[in-house]
Short mmCIF file of C-alpha atoms and ligand atoms in Angstrom, two decimals:
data_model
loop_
_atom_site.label_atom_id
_atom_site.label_comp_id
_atom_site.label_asym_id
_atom_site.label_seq_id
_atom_site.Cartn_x
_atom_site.Cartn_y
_atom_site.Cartn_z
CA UNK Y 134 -50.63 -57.33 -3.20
CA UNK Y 135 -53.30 -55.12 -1.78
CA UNK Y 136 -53.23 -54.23 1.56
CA UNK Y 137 -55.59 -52.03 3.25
CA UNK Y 138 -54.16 -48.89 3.19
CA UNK Y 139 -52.68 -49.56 0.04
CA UNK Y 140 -52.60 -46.44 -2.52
CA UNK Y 141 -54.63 -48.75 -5.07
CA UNK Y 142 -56.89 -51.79 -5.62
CA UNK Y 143 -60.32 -52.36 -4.55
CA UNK Y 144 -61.31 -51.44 -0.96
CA UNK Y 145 -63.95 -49.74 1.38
CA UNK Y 146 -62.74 -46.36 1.20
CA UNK Y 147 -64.51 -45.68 4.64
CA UNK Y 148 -63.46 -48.15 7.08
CA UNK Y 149 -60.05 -47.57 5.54
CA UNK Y 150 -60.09 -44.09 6.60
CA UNK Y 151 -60.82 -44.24 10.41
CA UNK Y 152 -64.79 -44.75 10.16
CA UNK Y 153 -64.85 -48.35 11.61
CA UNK Y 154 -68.10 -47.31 14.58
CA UNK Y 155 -71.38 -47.43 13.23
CA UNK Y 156 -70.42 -48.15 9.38
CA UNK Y 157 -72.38 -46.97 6.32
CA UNK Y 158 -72.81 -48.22 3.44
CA UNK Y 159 -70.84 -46.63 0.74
CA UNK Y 160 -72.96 -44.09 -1.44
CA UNK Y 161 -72.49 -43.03 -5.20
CA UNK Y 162 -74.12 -42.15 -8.39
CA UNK Y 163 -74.85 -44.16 -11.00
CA UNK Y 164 -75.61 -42.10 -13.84
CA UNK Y 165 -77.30 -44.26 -16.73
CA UNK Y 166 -76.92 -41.68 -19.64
CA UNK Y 167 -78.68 -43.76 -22.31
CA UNK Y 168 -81.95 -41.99 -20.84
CA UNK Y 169 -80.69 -38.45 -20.17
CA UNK Y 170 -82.65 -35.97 -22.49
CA UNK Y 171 -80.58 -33.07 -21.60
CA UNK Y 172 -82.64 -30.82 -19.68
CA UNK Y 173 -79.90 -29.99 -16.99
CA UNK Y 174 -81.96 -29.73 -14.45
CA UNK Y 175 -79.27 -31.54 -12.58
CA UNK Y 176 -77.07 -28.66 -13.38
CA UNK Y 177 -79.29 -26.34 -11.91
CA UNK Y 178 -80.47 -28.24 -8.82
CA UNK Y 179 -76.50 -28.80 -8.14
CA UNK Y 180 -76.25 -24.97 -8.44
CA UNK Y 181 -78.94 -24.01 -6.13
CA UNK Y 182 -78.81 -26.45 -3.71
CA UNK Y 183 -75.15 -25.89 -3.11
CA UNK Y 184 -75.27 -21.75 -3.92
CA UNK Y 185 -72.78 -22.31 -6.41
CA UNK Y 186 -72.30 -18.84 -7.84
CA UNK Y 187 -73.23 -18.39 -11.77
CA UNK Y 188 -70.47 -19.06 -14.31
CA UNK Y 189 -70.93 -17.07 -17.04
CA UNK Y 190 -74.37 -17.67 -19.89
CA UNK Y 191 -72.43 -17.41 -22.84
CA UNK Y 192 -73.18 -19.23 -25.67
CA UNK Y 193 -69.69 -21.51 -26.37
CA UNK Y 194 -70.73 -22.17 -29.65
CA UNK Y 195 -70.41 -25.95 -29.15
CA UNK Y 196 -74.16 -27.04 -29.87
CA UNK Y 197 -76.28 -27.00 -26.40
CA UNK Y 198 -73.54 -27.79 -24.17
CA UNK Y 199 -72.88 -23.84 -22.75
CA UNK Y 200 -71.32 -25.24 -19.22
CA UNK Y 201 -68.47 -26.54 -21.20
CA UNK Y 202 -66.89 -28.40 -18.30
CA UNK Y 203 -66.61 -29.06 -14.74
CA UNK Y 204 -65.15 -26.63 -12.57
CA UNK Y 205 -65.39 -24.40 -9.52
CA UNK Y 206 -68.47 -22.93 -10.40
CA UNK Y 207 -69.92 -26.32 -12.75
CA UNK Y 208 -70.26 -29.32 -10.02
CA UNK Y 209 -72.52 -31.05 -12.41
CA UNK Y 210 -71.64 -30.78 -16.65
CA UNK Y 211 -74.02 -32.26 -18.96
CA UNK Y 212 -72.27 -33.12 -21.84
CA UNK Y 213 -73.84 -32.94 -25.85
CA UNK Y 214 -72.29 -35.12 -28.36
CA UNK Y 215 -73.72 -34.98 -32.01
CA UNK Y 216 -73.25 -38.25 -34.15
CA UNK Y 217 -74.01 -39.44 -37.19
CA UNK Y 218 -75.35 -42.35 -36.62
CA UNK Y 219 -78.32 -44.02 -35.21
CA UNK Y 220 -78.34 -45.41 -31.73
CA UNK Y 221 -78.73 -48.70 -31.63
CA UNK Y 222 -81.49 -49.91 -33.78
CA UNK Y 223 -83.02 -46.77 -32.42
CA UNK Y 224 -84.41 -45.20 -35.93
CA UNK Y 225 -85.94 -48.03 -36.75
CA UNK Y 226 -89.29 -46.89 -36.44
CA UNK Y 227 -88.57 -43.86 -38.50
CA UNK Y 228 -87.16 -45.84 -41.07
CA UNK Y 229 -88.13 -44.50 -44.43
CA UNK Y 230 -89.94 -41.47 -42.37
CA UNK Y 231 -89.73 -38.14 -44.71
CA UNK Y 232 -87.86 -35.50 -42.34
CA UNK Y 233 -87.43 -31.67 -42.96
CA UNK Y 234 -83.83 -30.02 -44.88
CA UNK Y 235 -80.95 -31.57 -43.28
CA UNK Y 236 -78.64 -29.60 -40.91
CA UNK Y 237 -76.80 -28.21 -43.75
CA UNK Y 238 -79.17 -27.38 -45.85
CA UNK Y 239 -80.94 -25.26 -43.04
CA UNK Y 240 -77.72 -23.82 -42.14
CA UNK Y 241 -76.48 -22.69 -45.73
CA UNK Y 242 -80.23 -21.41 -45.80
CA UNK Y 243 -79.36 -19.35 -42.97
CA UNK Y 244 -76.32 -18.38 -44.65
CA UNK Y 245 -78.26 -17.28 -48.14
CA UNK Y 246 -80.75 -15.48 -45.62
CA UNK Y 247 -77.81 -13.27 -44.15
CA UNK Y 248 -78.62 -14.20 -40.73
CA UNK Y 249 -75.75 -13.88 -38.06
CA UNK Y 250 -77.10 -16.41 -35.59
CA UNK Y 251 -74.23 -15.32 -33.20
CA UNK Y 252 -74.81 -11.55 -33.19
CA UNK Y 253 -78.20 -12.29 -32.96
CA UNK Y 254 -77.79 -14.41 -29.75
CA UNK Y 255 -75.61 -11.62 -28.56
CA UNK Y 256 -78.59 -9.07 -28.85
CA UNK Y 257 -80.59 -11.35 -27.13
CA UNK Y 258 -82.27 -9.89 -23.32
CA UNK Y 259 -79.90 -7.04 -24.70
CA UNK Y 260 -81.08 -3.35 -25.14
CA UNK Y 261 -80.02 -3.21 -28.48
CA UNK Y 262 -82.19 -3.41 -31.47
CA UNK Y 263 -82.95 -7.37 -32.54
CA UNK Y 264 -82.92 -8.23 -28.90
CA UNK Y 265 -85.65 -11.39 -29.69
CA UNK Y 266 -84.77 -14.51 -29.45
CA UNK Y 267 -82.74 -15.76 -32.48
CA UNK Y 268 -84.81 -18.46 -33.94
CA UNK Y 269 -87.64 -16.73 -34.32
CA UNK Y 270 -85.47 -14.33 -36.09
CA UNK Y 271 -83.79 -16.72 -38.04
CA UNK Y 272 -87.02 -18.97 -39.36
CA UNK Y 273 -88.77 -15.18 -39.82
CA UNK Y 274 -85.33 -13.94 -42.30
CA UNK Y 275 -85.66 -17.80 -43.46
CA UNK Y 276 -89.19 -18.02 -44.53
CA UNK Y 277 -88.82 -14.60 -46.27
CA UNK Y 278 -85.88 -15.87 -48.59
CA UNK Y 279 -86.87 -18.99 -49.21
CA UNK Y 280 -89.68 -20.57 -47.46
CA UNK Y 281 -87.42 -23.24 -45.51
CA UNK Y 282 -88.21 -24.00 -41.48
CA UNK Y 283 -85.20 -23.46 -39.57
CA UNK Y 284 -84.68 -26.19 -37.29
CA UNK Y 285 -80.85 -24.91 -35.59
CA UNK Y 286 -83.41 -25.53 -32.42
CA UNK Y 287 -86.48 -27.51 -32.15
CA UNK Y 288 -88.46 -26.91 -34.17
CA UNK Y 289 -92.33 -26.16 -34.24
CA UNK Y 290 -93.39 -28.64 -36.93
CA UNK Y 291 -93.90 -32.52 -35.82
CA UNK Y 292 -91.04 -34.56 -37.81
CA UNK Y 293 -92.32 -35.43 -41.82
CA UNK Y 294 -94.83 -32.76 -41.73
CA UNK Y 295 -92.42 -29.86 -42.94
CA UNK Y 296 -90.95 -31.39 -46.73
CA UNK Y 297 -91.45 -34.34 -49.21
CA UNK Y 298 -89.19 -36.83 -50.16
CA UNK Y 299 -86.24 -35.65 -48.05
CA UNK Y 300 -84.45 -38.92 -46.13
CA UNK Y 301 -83.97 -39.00 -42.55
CA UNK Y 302 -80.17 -38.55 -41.67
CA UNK Y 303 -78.69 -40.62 -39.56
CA UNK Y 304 -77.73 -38.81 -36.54
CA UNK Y 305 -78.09 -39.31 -32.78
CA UNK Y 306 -77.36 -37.21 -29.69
CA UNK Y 307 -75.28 -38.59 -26.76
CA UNK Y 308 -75.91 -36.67 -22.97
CA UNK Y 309 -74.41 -37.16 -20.19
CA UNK Y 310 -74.67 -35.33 -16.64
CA UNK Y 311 -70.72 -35.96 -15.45
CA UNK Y 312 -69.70 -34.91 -12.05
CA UNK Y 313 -66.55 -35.77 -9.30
CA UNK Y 314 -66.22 -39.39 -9.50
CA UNK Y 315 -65.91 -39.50 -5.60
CA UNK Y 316 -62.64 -42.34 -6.25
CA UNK Y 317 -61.69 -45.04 -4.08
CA UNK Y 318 -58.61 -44.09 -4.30
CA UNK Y 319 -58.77 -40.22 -4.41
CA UNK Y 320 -55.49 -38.76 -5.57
CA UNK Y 321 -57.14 -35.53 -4.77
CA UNK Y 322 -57.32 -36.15 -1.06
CA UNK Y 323 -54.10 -38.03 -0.63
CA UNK Y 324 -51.66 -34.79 -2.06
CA UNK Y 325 -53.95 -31.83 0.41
CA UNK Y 326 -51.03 -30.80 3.09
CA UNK Y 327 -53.71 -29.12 5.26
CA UNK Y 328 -56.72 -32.10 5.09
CA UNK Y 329 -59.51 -29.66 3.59
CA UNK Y 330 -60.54 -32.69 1.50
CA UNK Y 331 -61.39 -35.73 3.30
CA UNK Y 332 -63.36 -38.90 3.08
CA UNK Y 333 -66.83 -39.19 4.56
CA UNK Y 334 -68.65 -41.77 6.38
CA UNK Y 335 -70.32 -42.86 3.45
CA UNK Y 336 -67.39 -43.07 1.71
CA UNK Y 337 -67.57 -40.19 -0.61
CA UNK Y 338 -64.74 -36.75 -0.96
CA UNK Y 339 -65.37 -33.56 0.91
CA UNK Y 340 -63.62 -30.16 0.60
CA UNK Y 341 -63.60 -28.18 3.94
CA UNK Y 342 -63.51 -24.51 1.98
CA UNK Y 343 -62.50 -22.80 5.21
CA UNK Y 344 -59.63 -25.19 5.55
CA UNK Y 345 -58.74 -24.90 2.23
CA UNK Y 346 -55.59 -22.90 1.79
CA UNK Y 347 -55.79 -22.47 -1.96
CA UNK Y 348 -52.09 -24.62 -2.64
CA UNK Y 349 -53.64 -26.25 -5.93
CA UNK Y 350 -51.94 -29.37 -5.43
CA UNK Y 351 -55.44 -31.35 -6.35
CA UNK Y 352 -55.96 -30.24 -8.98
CA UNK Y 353 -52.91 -30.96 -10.68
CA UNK Y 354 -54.14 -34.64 -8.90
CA UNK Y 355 -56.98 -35.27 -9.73
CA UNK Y 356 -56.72 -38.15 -12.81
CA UNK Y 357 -60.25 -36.88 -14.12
CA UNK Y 358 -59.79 -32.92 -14.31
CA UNK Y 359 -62.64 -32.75 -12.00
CA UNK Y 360 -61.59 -30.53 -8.89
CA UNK Y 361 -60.72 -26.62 -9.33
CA UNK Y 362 -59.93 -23.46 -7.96
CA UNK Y 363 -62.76 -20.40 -8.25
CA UNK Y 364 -61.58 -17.55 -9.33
CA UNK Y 365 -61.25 -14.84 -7.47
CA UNK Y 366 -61.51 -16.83 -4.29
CA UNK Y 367 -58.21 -19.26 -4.87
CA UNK Y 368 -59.57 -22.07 -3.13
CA UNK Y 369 -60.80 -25.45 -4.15
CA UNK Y 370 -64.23 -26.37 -5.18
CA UNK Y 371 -66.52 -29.51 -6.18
CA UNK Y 372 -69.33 -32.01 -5.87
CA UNK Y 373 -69.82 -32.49 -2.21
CA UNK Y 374 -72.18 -35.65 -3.67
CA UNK Y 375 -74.43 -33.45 -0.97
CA UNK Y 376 -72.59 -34.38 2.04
CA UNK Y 377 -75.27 -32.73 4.36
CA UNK Y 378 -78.43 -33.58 2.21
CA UNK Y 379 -77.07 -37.41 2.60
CA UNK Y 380 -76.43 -37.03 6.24
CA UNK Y 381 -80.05 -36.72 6.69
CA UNK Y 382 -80.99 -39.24 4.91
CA UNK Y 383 -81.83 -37.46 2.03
CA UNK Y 384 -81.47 -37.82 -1.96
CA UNK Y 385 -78.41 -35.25 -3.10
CA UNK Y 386 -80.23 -32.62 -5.37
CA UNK Y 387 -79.29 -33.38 -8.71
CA UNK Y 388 -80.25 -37.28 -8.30
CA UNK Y 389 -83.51 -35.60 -6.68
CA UNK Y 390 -84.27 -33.19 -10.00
CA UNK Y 391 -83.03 -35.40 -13.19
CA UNK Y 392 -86.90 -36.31 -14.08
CA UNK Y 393 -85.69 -39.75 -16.54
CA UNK Y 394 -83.72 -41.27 -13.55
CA UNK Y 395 -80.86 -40.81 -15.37
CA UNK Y 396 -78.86 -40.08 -12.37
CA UNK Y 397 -79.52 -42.79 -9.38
CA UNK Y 398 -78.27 -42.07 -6.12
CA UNK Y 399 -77.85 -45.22 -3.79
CA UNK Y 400 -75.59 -48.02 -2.34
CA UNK Y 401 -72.63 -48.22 -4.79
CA UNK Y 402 -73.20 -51.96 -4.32
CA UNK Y 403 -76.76 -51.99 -4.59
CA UNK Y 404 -75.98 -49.32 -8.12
CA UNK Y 405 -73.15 -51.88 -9.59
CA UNK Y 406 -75.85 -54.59 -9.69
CA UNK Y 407 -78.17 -52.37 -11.23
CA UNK Y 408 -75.70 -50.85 -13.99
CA UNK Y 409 -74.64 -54.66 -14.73
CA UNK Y 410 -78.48 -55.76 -15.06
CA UNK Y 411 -79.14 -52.17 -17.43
CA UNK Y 412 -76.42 -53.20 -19.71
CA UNK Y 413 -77.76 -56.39 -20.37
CA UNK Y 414 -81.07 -55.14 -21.31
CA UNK Y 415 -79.98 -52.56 -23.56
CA UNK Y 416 -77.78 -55.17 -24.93
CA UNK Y 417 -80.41 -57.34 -25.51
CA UNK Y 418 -82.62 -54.79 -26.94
CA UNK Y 419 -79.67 -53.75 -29.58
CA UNK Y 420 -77.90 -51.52 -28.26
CA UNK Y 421 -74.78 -53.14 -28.26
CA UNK Y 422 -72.12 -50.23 -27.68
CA UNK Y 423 -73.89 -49.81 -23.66
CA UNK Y 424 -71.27 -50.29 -21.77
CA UNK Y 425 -69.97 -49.41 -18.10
CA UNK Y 426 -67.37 -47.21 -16.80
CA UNK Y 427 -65.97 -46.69 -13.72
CA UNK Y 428 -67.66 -49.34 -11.97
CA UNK Y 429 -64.55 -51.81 -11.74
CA UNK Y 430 -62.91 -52.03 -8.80
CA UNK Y 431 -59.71 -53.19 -10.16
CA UNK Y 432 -59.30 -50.04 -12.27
CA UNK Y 433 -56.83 -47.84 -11.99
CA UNK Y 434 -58.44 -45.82 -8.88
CA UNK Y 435 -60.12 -48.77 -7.58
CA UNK Y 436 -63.09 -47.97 -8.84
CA UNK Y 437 -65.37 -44.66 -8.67
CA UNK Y 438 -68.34 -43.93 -6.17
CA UNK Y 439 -69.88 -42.46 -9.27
CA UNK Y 440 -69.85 -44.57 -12.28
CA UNK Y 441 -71.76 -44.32 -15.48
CA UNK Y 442 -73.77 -45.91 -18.42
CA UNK Y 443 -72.11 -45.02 -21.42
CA UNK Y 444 -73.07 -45.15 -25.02
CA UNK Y 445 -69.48 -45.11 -26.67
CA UNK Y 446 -65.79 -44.88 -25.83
CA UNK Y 447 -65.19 -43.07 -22.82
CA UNK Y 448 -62.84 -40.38 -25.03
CA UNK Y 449 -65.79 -39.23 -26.58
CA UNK Y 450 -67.78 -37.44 -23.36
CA UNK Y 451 -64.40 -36.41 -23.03
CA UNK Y 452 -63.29 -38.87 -20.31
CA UNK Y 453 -60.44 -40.70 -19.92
CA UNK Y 454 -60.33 -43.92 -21.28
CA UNK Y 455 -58.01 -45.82 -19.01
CA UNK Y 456 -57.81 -43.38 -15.48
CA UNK Y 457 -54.77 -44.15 -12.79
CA UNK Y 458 -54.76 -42.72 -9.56
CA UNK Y 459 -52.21 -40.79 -9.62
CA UNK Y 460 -50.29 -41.40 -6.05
CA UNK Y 461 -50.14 -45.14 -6.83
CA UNK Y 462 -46.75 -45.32 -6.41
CA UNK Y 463 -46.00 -42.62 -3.26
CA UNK Y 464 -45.79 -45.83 -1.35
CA UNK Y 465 -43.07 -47.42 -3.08
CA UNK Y 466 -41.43 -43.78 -4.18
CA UNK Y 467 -41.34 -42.80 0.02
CA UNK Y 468 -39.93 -46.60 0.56
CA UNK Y 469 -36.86 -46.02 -2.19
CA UNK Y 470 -36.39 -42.20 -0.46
CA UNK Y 471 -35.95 -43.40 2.93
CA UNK Y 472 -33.87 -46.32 1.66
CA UNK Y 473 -31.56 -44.32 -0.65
CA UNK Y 474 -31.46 -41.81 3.14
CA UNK Y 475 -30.23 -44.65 5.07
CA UNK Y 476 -27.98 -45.56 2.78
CA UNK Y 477 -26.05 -41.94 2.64
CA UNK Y 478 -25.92 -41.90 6.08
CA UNK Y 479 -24.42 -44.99 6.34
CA UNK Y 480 -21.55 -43.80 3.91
CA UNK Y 481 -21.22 -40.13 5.51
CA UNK Y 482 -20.37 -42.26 9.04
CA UNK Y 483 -18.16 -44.75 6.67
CA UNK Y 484 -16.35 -41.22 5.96
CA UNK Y 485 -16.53 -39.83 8.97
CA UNK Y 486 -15.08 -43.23 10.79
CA UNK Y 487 -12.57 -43.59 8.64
CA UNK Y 488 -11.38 -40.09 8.16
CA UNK Y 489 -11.03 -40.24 12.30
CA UNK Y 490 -8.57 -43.34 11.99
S1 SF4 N 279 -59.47 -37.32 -7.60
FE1 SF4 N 279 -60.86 -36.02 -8.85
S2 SF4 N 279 -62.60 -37.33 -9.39
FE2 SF4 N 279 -61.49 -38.38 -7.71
S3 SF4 N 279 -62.52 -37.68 -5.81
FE3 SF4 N 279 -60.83 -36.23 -6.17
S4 SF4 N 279 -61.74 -34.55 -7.38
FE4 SF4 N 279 -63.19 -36.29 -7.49
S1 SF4 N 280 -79.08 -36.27 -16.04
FE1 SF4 N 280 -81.31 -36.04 -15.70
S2 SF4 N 280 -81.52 -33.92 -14.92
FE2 SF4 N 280 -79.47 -34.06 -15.85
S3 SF4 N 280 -79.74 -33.38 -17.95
FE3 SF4 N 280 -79.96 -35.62 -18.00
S4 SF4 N 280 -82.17 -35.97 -17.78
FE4 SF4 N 280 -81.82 -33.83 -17.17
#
């Protein structure tokens, strides 16, 4: 049985927290990844917006994805996942299309060239010699050995125009922009001793950084990984979903930047209708593995204020599959404490009265 200030199930986060004058609608994300392209301007709107410092430009070595994850200093992540497989019936019109070397042929290429695409990324903006930008030097070292286009990065040539006879592979690329899921039920905001974090007016979580006493207890919360301390500065940091670009009646920046849509910023009622009516038409257009997450309120954190459009199982952007908030049970564990209390007092005055007789 839910009640309203129970520690899970489906509720209005706001009214439950005190704002009952003047209500808002609840506000969220819904981030339809199916049309992200992977530009991360999202990523970098977030950054500026919010003067979240710069984490680091190294290349991770894990295709275009060189944010890695969310963190302190990464409110927004956009995620790459390489398949191989087609989306959908999405190749059909290139069925039977004559492509360029496959991935592995262009990369043992690279190999037979002797080209050290890392060191040569290293070099790069650097003030040592080879400080150009690595696939030139690569498809230059490339075309000298063997006359093969490199295509580790886009490549120049439209698709078919670069080999005969070579079939197109199977492969398909999976983005998604992730971000604080702003929870119904935010574990995060339930374990803070000193109430840094709280819940907004429009229903979304808020860090307080100069209430923030840098205790850590979130993070170890937080079901999704999401929140984290900065280093350096000890406290927590994360999505504010904007909390003062919203208060004006304003779009929060990344929502504003993403140029496909991909990330839609609105009512979280008015966005569950609109995720539900997306699925079917991708369903009915083929795409049968479109499906929702976090949208349900009867999930395991009551559902999120941002929810997404997803194109396969949750583990595979790295999320988890089946998320529970996790101070479900401090009700029920703070009801068997102060039971278990009562009950030891009542045997040290048992004692205690009959020790007196
Ligand atoms: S528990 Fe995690 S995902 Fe949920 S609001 Fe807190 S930081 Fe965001
Ligand atoms: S979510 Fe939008 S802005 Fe972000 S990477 Fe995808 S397309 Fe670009």
């Amino acid at each position: 049985m839910v009640s309203p200030t129970s520690f899970f199930g489906p509720l209005d986060p706001a009214p439950d927290a005190g704002w009952t004058e003047q209500p808002q609608p609840r506000k969220g994300f819904f981030t339809d990844t199916s049309v992200c392209i992977g530009c991360k301007a999202c990523e970098v709107a977030c950054k500026e917006w919010n003067a979240v410092p710069e984490d680091g430009l190294d290349l991770l070595g894990m295709s275009y994805d060189n944010t890695g994850m969310l963190g302190a200093d990464s409110w927004r992540h956009v995620a790459f996942i390489e398949q191989p497989r087609p989306l959908g019936r999405g190749s059909a019109p290139f069925a039977g299309t004559p492509t360029g070397p496959s991935g592995t042929d262009v990369a043992d290429a690279v190999t037979a060239a002797g080209v050290d695409a890392l060191a040569d990324a290293s070099r790069i903006g650097s003030a040592q010699p080879g400080g150009f930008p690595v696939v030139d030097r690569a498809a230059e070292r490339v075309r000298e050995a063997g006359g093969q286009q490199f295509l580790g990065m886009p490549g120049t040539e439209l698709p078919g125009r670069s080999a005969e006879g070579v079939g197109r592979s199977d492969v398909r690329w999976l983005m998604a922009s992730d971000v604080c899921k702003h929870c119904t039920h935010a574990a995060c905001l339930d374990v803070c001793p000193t109430g840094a974090l709280f819940r907004t007016e429009f229903g979304t979580v808020v860090v307080q950084e100069d209430v923030c006493n840098g205790c850590g207890y979130c993070v170890s919360a937080c079901p999704y990984g999401v929140i984290d301390k900065r280093e350096g500065d000890g406290r927590a940091w994360k999505c504010t979903l904007c909390y003062d670009r919203i208060g004006d009646g304003g779009t929060p920046a990344c929502a504003k930047a993403c140029p496909t849509e991909s990330i839609q910023y609105g009512d979280v009622d008015e966005l569950r209708e609109r995720a539900a009516r997306r699925v079917e038409q991708l369903h009915a257009a083929g795409v049968e593995e479109a499906r929702l997450y976090g949208h349900d309120p009867h999930d395991g954190v009551g559902g999120d204020g941002a929810f997404f459009l997803l194109l396969d199982e949750p583990e595979v952007y790295g999320l988890p599959p089946d998320p529970v908030v996790t101070t479900r049970d401090l009700g029920s564990m703070w009801k068997h404490a102060g039971m278990a209390a009562v009950g030891m007092l009542g045997v040290a005055l048992a004692v205690f009265a009959g020790g007196g007789s």
